[in-house]
């Protein structure tokens, strides 16, 4: 019988893959949990819910999430999602903490002509949990920038920081990043990142610019190191040159008001992604959306109950709730939690 299941802890990217990682994931969001990781380890990403082979989620009893879904794809994913995605899970949910600014990137549309049959673009979003003073993100370009401007400055070695749309952020900000939007997550901006990825394909990220940095063999920034490969031609072909400022300000105003509120509030309700937040001490019903829901407790304690069972999540723990489950109740004690799913 299907039921909510806890996800095993510790699905972290290694420092050599994400050398830009910080210390907040271990020191704050996973503090006090039984982790087989040295406390001083830098962690850039915690893959909370994933069926990607690179970092797949394992359930608390040792079964892979992908295997559980394979036994009853409709029950776990819902009929519409199961049929659209060949009975595989398109949801990826991460917790990200950068100590240095990430490279400037762009994702292609899912079926762009440049992509190989086993490749896909993706849609993702950032829910800002906290931001250091003066922390910022980069989304799109300032008004009037052309593709020729971008290519000229890159080829001249000047970089493109002056062309990018820099946005100072604060906790509670929410940004949806669709294919074509150039973006970079800034140092000190900790986010929850839900993504829609195409199962069975490798999600593609093009690196447009890397702040003229060079790295040593350990992945650390070094003036005598080598630059990471760029994908300038591919990025120029897929990036959206429209100024993102107006869209960002509109999204930010609505989302920030919701994110700052105590109680239950919807942070993202887009064609691709849905995210609902619970803050404070809250009693609520988990939305019945006929989709698998990832339920992440960020702080406090979250009790999840259903007709014949219950589990309790501490801050830093995540569970998955099958689409077939109805009448799932939540009781949050003095904390913050989020539920996320794929809409289409």
Short mmCIF file of C-alpha atoms in Angstrom, two decimals:
data_model
loop_
_atom_site.label_atom_id
_atom_site.label_comp_id
_atom_site.label_asym_id
_atom_site.label_seq_id
_atom_site.Cartn_x
_atom_site.Cartn_y
_atom_site.Cartn_z
CA UNK A 1 0.00 0.00 0.00
CA UNK A 2 1.32 3.43 -0.96
CA UNK A 3 2.19 5.86 1.82
CA UNK A 4 4.45 8.87 2.41
CA UNK A 5 8.07 7.80 2.77
CA UNK A 6 11.03 9.53 4.33
CA UNK A 7 14.06 10.26 2.14
CA UNK A 8 17.47 9.13 3.39
CA UNK A 9 19.78 11.95 4.49
CA UNK A 10 23.10 12.91 2.99
CA UNK A 11 22.54 13.09 -0.78
CA UNK A 12 25.17 15.82 -1.13
CA UNK A 13 27.32 16.84 -4.07
CA UNK A 14 31.03 16.32 -3.30
CA UNK A 15 33.27 19.40 -2.91
CA UNK A 16 35.14 18.63 -6.13
CA UNK A 17 31.87 18.94 -8.08
CA UNK A 18 30.65 22.08 -6.30
CA UNK A 19 33.80 23.81 -4.96
CA UNK A 20 31.76 27.00 -4.56
CA UNK A 21 29.72 25.38 -1.75
CA UNK A 22 29.35 26.92 1.69
CA UNK A 23 28.75 25.62 5.21
CA UNK A 24 25.11 26.57 5.91
CA UNK A 25 23.57 23.29 4.76
CA UNK A 26 25.45 21.28 7.38
CA UNK A 27 25.74 23.92 10.08
CA UNK A 28 22.16 25.18 9.93
CA UNK A 29 19.69 23.28 7.76
CA UNK A 30 20.92 19.77 8.63
CA UNK A 31 22.27 20.56 12.10
CA UNK A 32 21.71 17.83 14.68
CA UNK A 33 20.80 15.16 12.13
CA UNK A 34 22.69 11.85 11.90
CA UNK A 35 24.96 12.52 8.94
CA UNK A 36 28.09 10.63 7.97
CA UNK A 37 29.80 13.85 6.87
CA UNK A 38 32.51 15.88 8.60
CA UNK A 39 30.92 19.11 9.92
CA UNK A 40 33.58 21.26 8.22
CA UNK A 41 32.82 19.82 4.75
CA UNK A 42 31.70 22.34 2.15
CA UNK A 43 28.32 21.35 0.68
CA UNK A 44 27.04 23.20 -2.35
CA UNK A 45 23.94 21.14 -3.03
CA UNK A 46 21.71 18.73 -1.17
CA UNK A 47 19.57 16.77 -3.66
CA UNK A 48 16.46 16.33 -1.54
CA UNK A 49 14.32 14.52 -4.12
CA UNK A 50 15.93 13.06 -7.22
CA UNK A 51 15.70 10.10 -9.56
CA UNK A 52 18.61 11.30 -11.71
CA UNK A 53 21.29 8.58 -11.86
CA UNK A 54 24.05 11.01 -10.83
CA UNK A 55 22.55 11.66 -7.37
CA UNK A 56 19.47 9.45 -6.88
CA UNK A 57 17.35 9.67 -3.77
CA UNK A 58 17.27 6.62 -1.53
CA UNK A 59 14.35 6.14 0.83
CA UNK A 60 14.89 5.61 4.54
CA UNK A 61 14.47 1.83 4.24
CA UNK A 62 17.21 1.62 1.59
CA UNK A 63 15.04 1.39 -1.52
CA UNK A 64 15.76 3.81 -4.35
CA UNK A 65 12.94 6.25 -5.03
CA UNK A 66 13.12 5.41 -8.73
CA UNK A 67 12.50 1.73 -7.96
CA UNK A 68 9.51 2.51 -5.76
CA UNK A 69 8.01 4.63 -8.53
CA UNK A 70 8.67 1.93 -11.14
CA UNK A 71 6.44 -0.53 -9.26
CA UNK A 72 3.43 1.81 -9.38
CA UNK A 73 4.11 4.85 -11.54
CA UNK A 74 0.49 6.00 -11.69
CA UNK A 75 0.08 5.68 -7.93
CA UNK A 76 3.23 7.67 -7.25
CA UNK A 77 3.18 10.23 -10.06
CA UNK A 78 -0.47 10.50 -11.03
CA UNK A 79 -1.84 9.30 -14.35
CA UNK A 80 -1.19 12.51 -16.31
CA UNK A 81 2.45 12.85 -15.25
CA UNK A 82 3.12 9.12 -15.59
CA UNK A 83 1.80 9.10 -19.16
CA UNK A 84 3.62 12.30 -20.17
CA UNK A 85 7.00 11.27 -18.74
CA UNK A 86 7.03 7.54 -19.59
CA UNK A 87 6.30 6.49 -15.99
CA UNK A 88 9.37 8.32 -14.68
CA UNK A 89 9.71 11.21 -12.23
CA UNK A 90 10.38 14.73 -13.63
CA UNK A 91 10.77 16.47 -10.23
CA UNK A 92 14.17 17.42 -8.85
CA UNK A 93 14.35 19.34 -5.58
CA UNK A 94 17.60 20.82 -4.27
CA UNK A 95 18.84 22.89 -1.36
CA UNK A 96 21.71 25.12 -2.59
CA UNK A 97 24.25 27.17 -0.63
CA UNK A 98 26.96 29.03 -2.61
CA UNK A 99 29.89 30.68 -0.84
CA UNK A 100 31.05 32.16 -4.16
CA UNK A 101 28.99 33.29 -7.15
CA UNK A 102 28.13 30.56 -9.64
CA UNK A 103 28.93 30.86 -13.33
CA UNK A 104 26.53 32.69 -15.65
CA UNK A 105 24.40 29.97 -17.24
CA UNK A 106 21.44 29.36 -19.49
CA UNK A 107 19.26 26.30 -20.14
CA UNK A 108 17.95 25.60 -23.65
CA UNK A 109 14.30 24.83 -24.37
CA UNK A 110 13.47 21.14 -23.92
CA UNK A 111 13.45 20.29 -27.62
CA UNK A 112 15.89 22.82 -29.10
CA UNK A 113 17.40 21.73 -32.43
CA UNK A 114 20.95 21.81 -31.00
CA UNK A 115 20.18 19.14 -28.45
CA UNK A 116 20.99 15.49 -28.93
CA UNK A 117 18.16 12.94 -28.54
CA UNK A 118 19.30 12.17 -24.99
CA UNK A 119 19.53 15.84 -23.93
CA UNK A 120 16.94 18.31 -22.63
CA UNK A 121 16.62 21.79 -21.25
CA UNK A 122 14.76 22.46 -18.01
CA UNK A 123 12.72 24.92 -15.98
CA UNK A 124 13.75 25.74 -12.42
CA UNK A 125 12.94 28.20 -9.64
CA UNK A 126 14.67 29.77 -6.65
CA UNK A 127 12.99 30.32 -3.29
CA UNK A 128 15.41 32.46 -1.27
CA UNK A 129 15.78 31.19 2.30
CA UNK A 130 18.44 33.66 3.38
CA UNK A 131 20.82 36.18 1.87
CA UNK A 132 23.98 37.76 3.20
CA UNK A 133 24.17 41.57 3.26
CA UNK A 134 24.50 42.93 -0.30
CA UNK A 135 23.94 39.46 -1.78
CA UNK A 136 22.48 39.36 -5.27
CA UNK A 137 21.46 37.18 -8.18
CA UNK A 138 21.71 37.82 -11.91
CA UNK A 139 18.74 37.31 -14.23
CA UNK A 140 18.76 38.35 -17.86
CA UNK A 141 20.30 41.52 -19.25
CA UNK A 142 19.80 45.22 -18.73
CA UNK A 143 17.52 46.91 -21.23
CA UNK A 144 18.94 47.40 -24.71
CA UNK A 145 21.68 44.74 -24.62
CA UNK A 146 22.04 42.82 -27.88
CA UNK A 147 23.55 39.47 -28.69
CA UNK A 148 26.34 41.32 -30.50
CA UNK A 149 27.13 43.27 -27.31
CA UNK A 150 27.47 40.05 -25.33
CA UNK A 151 29.63 38.34 -27.93
CA UNK A 152 31.85 41.40 -28.39
CA UNK A 153 32.62 41.79 -24.68
CA UNK A 154 33.26 38.08 -24.21
CA UNK A 155 35.60 37.88 -27.17
CA UNK A 156 37.49 40.97 -25.94
CA UNK A 157 37.99 39.34 -22.53
CA UNK A 158 36.15 42.13 -20.72
CA UNK A 159 33.42 39.94 -19.30
CA UNK A 160 29.73 40.78 -19.20
CA UNK A 161 29.01 41.80 -15.62
CA UNK A 162 27.99 45.31 -16.69
CA UNK A 163 25.45 43.83 -19.12
CA UNK A 164 23.72 41.58 -16.61
CA UNK A 165 20.57 42.43 -14.70
CA UNK A 166 21.78 42.37 -11.07
CA UNK A 167 19.08 41.98 -8.43
CA UNK A 168 19.70 42.45 -4.71
CA UNK A 169 17.71 39.77 -2.91
CA UNK A 170 16.18 39.19 0.47
CA UNK A 171 14.69 36.15 2.21
CA UNK A 172 11.33 35.24 0.74
CA UNK A 173 12.08 36.29 -2.83
CA UNK A 174 10.95 33.79 -5.46
CA UNK A 175 12.16 33.58 -9.06
CA UNK A 176 11.05 31.22 -11.84
CA UNK A 177 13.83 30.62 -14.36
CA UNK A 178 12.60 29.36 -17.69
CA UNK A 179 14.72 28.13 -20.60
CA UNK A 180 16.53 30.99 -22.31
CA UNK A 181 16.91 33.18 -19.21
CA UNK A 182 20.57 33.83 -18.43
CA UNK A 183 21.12 33.48 -14.69
CA UNK A 184 23.67 33.20 -11.91
CA UNK A 185 23.14 32.55 -8.21
CA UNK A 186 25.23 34.93 -6.13
CA UNK A 187 27.44 34.20 -3.15
CA UNK A 188 25.58 34.03 0.13
CA UNK A 189 22.13 33.38 -1.38
CA UNK A 190 20.74 30.10 0.03
CA UNK A 191 17.80 28.74 -1.94
CA UNK A 192 15.40 25.86 -2.35
CA UNK A 193 15.47 24.99 -6.05
CA UNK A 194 12.67 22.88 -7.57
CA UNK A 195 13.28 21.80 -11.17
CA UNK A 196 11.36 20.09 -13.92
CA UNK A 197 13.74 17.76 -15.76
CA UNK A 198 12.96 15.40 -18.62
CA UNK A 199 13.47 11.82 -17.36
CA UNK A 200 15.70 9.66 -19.47
CA UNK A 201 17.55 12.67 -20.84
CA UNK A 202 20.56 14.60 -19.60
CA UNK A 203 19.56 18.11 -18.57
CA UNK A 204 21.79 20.62 -20.36
CA UNK A 205 23.30 23.77 -18.88
CA UNK A 206 25.38 26.09 -21.05
CA UNK A 207 28.04 28.15 -19.29
CA UNK A 208 28.13 31.61 -20.88
CA UNK A 209 30.71 33.26 -18.61
CA UNK A 210 32.62 32.33 -15.45
CA UNK A 211 33.75 35.72 -14.14
CA UNK A 212 37.19 35.20 -15.76
CA UNK A 213 38.08 32.72 -12.99
CA UNK A 214 40.62 29.92 -13.19
CA UNK A 215 40.67 26.78 -11.03
CA UNK A 216 43.32 24.35 -9.81
CA UNK A 217 43.06 20.56 -10.00
CA UNK A 218 40.99 20.46 -6.79
CA UNK A 219 38.42 22.86 -8.20
CA UNK A 220 39.62 25.78 -6.07
CA UNK A 221 39.99 29.27 -7.54
CA UNK A 222 43.64 29.86 -8.42
CA UNK A 223 45.39 32.52 -10.53
CA UNK A 224 47.61 29.79 -11.98
CA UNK A 225 44.77 27.38 -12.73
CA UNK A 226 42.72 26.70 -15.83
CA UNK A 227 39.43 28.23 -16.92
CA UNK A 228 36.40 25.97 -17.13
CA UNK A 229 35.01 25.41 -20.64
CA UNK A 230 32.48 27.95 -21.88
CA UNK A 231 29.59 27.34 -24.28
CA UNK A 232 29.38 30.76 -25.90
CA UNK A 233 27.99 29.72 -29.27
CA UNK A 234 25.31 27.54 -27.70
CA UNK A 235 24.39 30.19 -25.12
CA UNK A 236 24.04 32.93 -27.73
CA UNK A 237 21.74 30.65 -29.73
CA UNK A 238 19.26 30.00 -26.91
CA UNK A 239 19.38 33.01 -24.56
CA UNK A 240 16.48 35.42 -24.16
CA UNK A 241 17.71 39.01 -24.50
CA UNK A 242 14.63 40.71 -23.11
CA UNK A 243 15.09 42.71 -19.92
CA UNK A 244 13.91 40.55 -17.04
CA UNK A 245 13.54 43.49 -14.65
CA UNK A 246 9.82 44.15 -15.01
CA UNK A 247 8.93 40.47 -14.78
CA UNK A 248 11.22 39.97 -11.81
CA UNK A 249 9.81 42.95 -9.89
CA UNK A 250 6.25 41.73 -10.44
CA UNK A 251 7.04 38.17 -9.35
CA UNK A 252 9.04 39.40 -6.40
CA UNK A 253 6.33 41.66 -5.02
CA UNK A 254 3.68 38.94 -4.97
CA UNK A 255 5.96 36.14 -3.82
CA UNK A 256 7.66 38.11 -1.05
CA UNK A 257 4.33 38.99 0.52
CA UNK A 258 3.34 35.33 0.53
CA UNK A 259 6.70 34.05 1.68
CA UNK A 260 6.84 36.42 4.64
CA UNK A 261 3.37 35.45 5.86
CA UNK A 262 2.82 32.92 8.62
CA UNK A 263 0.38 30.13 7.90
CA UNK A 264 -0.13 28.49 4.51
CA UNK A 265 0.72 30.34 1.28
CA UNK A 266 1.34 29.48 -2.37
CA UNK A 267 4.76 30.66 -3.54
CA UNK A 268 4.76 29.28 -7.09
CA UNK A 269 1.77 28.29 -9.21
CA UNK A 270 3.17 28.16 -12.73
CA UNK A 271 2.45 25.84 -15.67
CA UNK A 272 5.53 23.78 -14.78
CA UNK A 273 5.93 24.02 -10.99
CA UNK A 274 3.88 24.36 -7.81
CA UNK A 275 5.32 25.27 -4.40
CA UNK A 276 3.35 25.82 -1.20
CA UNK A 277 4.85 27.06 2.06
CA UNK A 278 3.90 26.49 5.69
CA UNK A 279 5.33 28.88 8.29
CA UNK A 280 4.94 29.21 12.05
CA UNK A 281 2.68 26.75 13.88
CA UNK A 282 0.25 25.44 11.29
CA UNK A 283 -2.41 22.76 10.92
CA UNK A 284 -3.23 22.13 7.27
CA UNK A 285 -4.27 19.54 4.71
CA UNK A 286 -1.65 18.71 2.11
CA UNK A 287 -3.06 19.77 -1.28
CA UNK A 288 -4.46 16.84 -3.27
CA UNK A 289 -3.01 17.63 -6.70
CA UNK A 290 -2.80 14.11 -8.21
CA UNK A 291 0.97 14.58 -8.39
CA UNK A 292 3.82 13.24 -6.28
CA UNK A 293 4.65 15.87 -3.68
CA UNK A 294 8.05 16.50 -2.13
CA UNK A 295 7.58 17.72 1.43
CA UNK A 296 10.60 19.36 3.02
CA UNK A 297 10.83 20.49 6.64
CA UNK A 298 13.29 23.38 6.80
CA UNK A 299 12.99 24.10 10.51
CA UNK A 300 10.91 23.12 13.51
CA UNK A 301 9.07 19.80 13.46
CA UNK A 302 6.48 18.60 10.97
CA UNK A 303 4.06 15.76 11.72
CA UNK A 304 2.56 14.10 8.63
CA UNK A 305 -0.49 11.91 9.24
CA UNK A 306 -2.86 9.89 7.06
CA UNK A 307 -5.60 7.31 7.56
CA UNK A 308 -3.40 4.49 8.83
CA UNK A 309 -0.02 6.02 9.52
CA UNK A 310 2.17 8.95 10.50
CA UNK A 311 5.74 10.16 10.33
CA UNK A 312 7.54 13.14 11.83
CA UNK A 313 10.08 15.23 9.99
CA UNK A 314 12.70 17.28 11.80
CA UNK A 315 14.30 20.36 10.32
CA UNK A 316 16.41 19.27 7.36
CA UNK A 317 14.38 16.13 6.56
CA UNK A 318 12.25 15.44 3.47
CA UNK A 319 9.58 12.93 2.52
CA UNK A 320 7.75 12.09 -0.70
CA UNK A 321 3.97 11.71 -0.83
CA UNK A 322 2.40 9.56 -3.58
CA UNK A 323 -0.10 11.18 -5.92
CA UNK A 324 -2.70 8.56 -4.94
CA UNK A 325 -2.68 9.68 -1.30
CA UNK A 326 -5.63 11.78 -0.16
CA UNK A 327 -6.46 13.43 3.14
CA UNK A 328 -2.86 13.84 4.28
CA UNK A 329 -2.69 16.17 7.29
CA UNK A 330 0.18 18.38 8.40
CA UNK A 331 0.98 19.77 11.84
CA UNK A 332 3.96 22.14 11.87
CA UNK A 333 5.40 23.30 15.16
CA UNK A 334 7.18 26.66 15.10
CA UNK A 335 8.98 26.10 11.83
CA UNK A 336 8.96 26.29 8.06
CA UNK A 337 8.17 23.66 5.46
CA UNK A 338 7.54 23.50 1.73
CA UNK A 339 5.63 21.18 -0.57
CA UNK A 340 6.60 21.04 -4.26
CA UNK A 341 5.38 19.18 -7.33
CA UNK A 342 5.41 19.20 -11.12
CA UNK A 343 2.24 20.66 -12.62
CA UNK A 344 2.66 19.61 -16.25
#
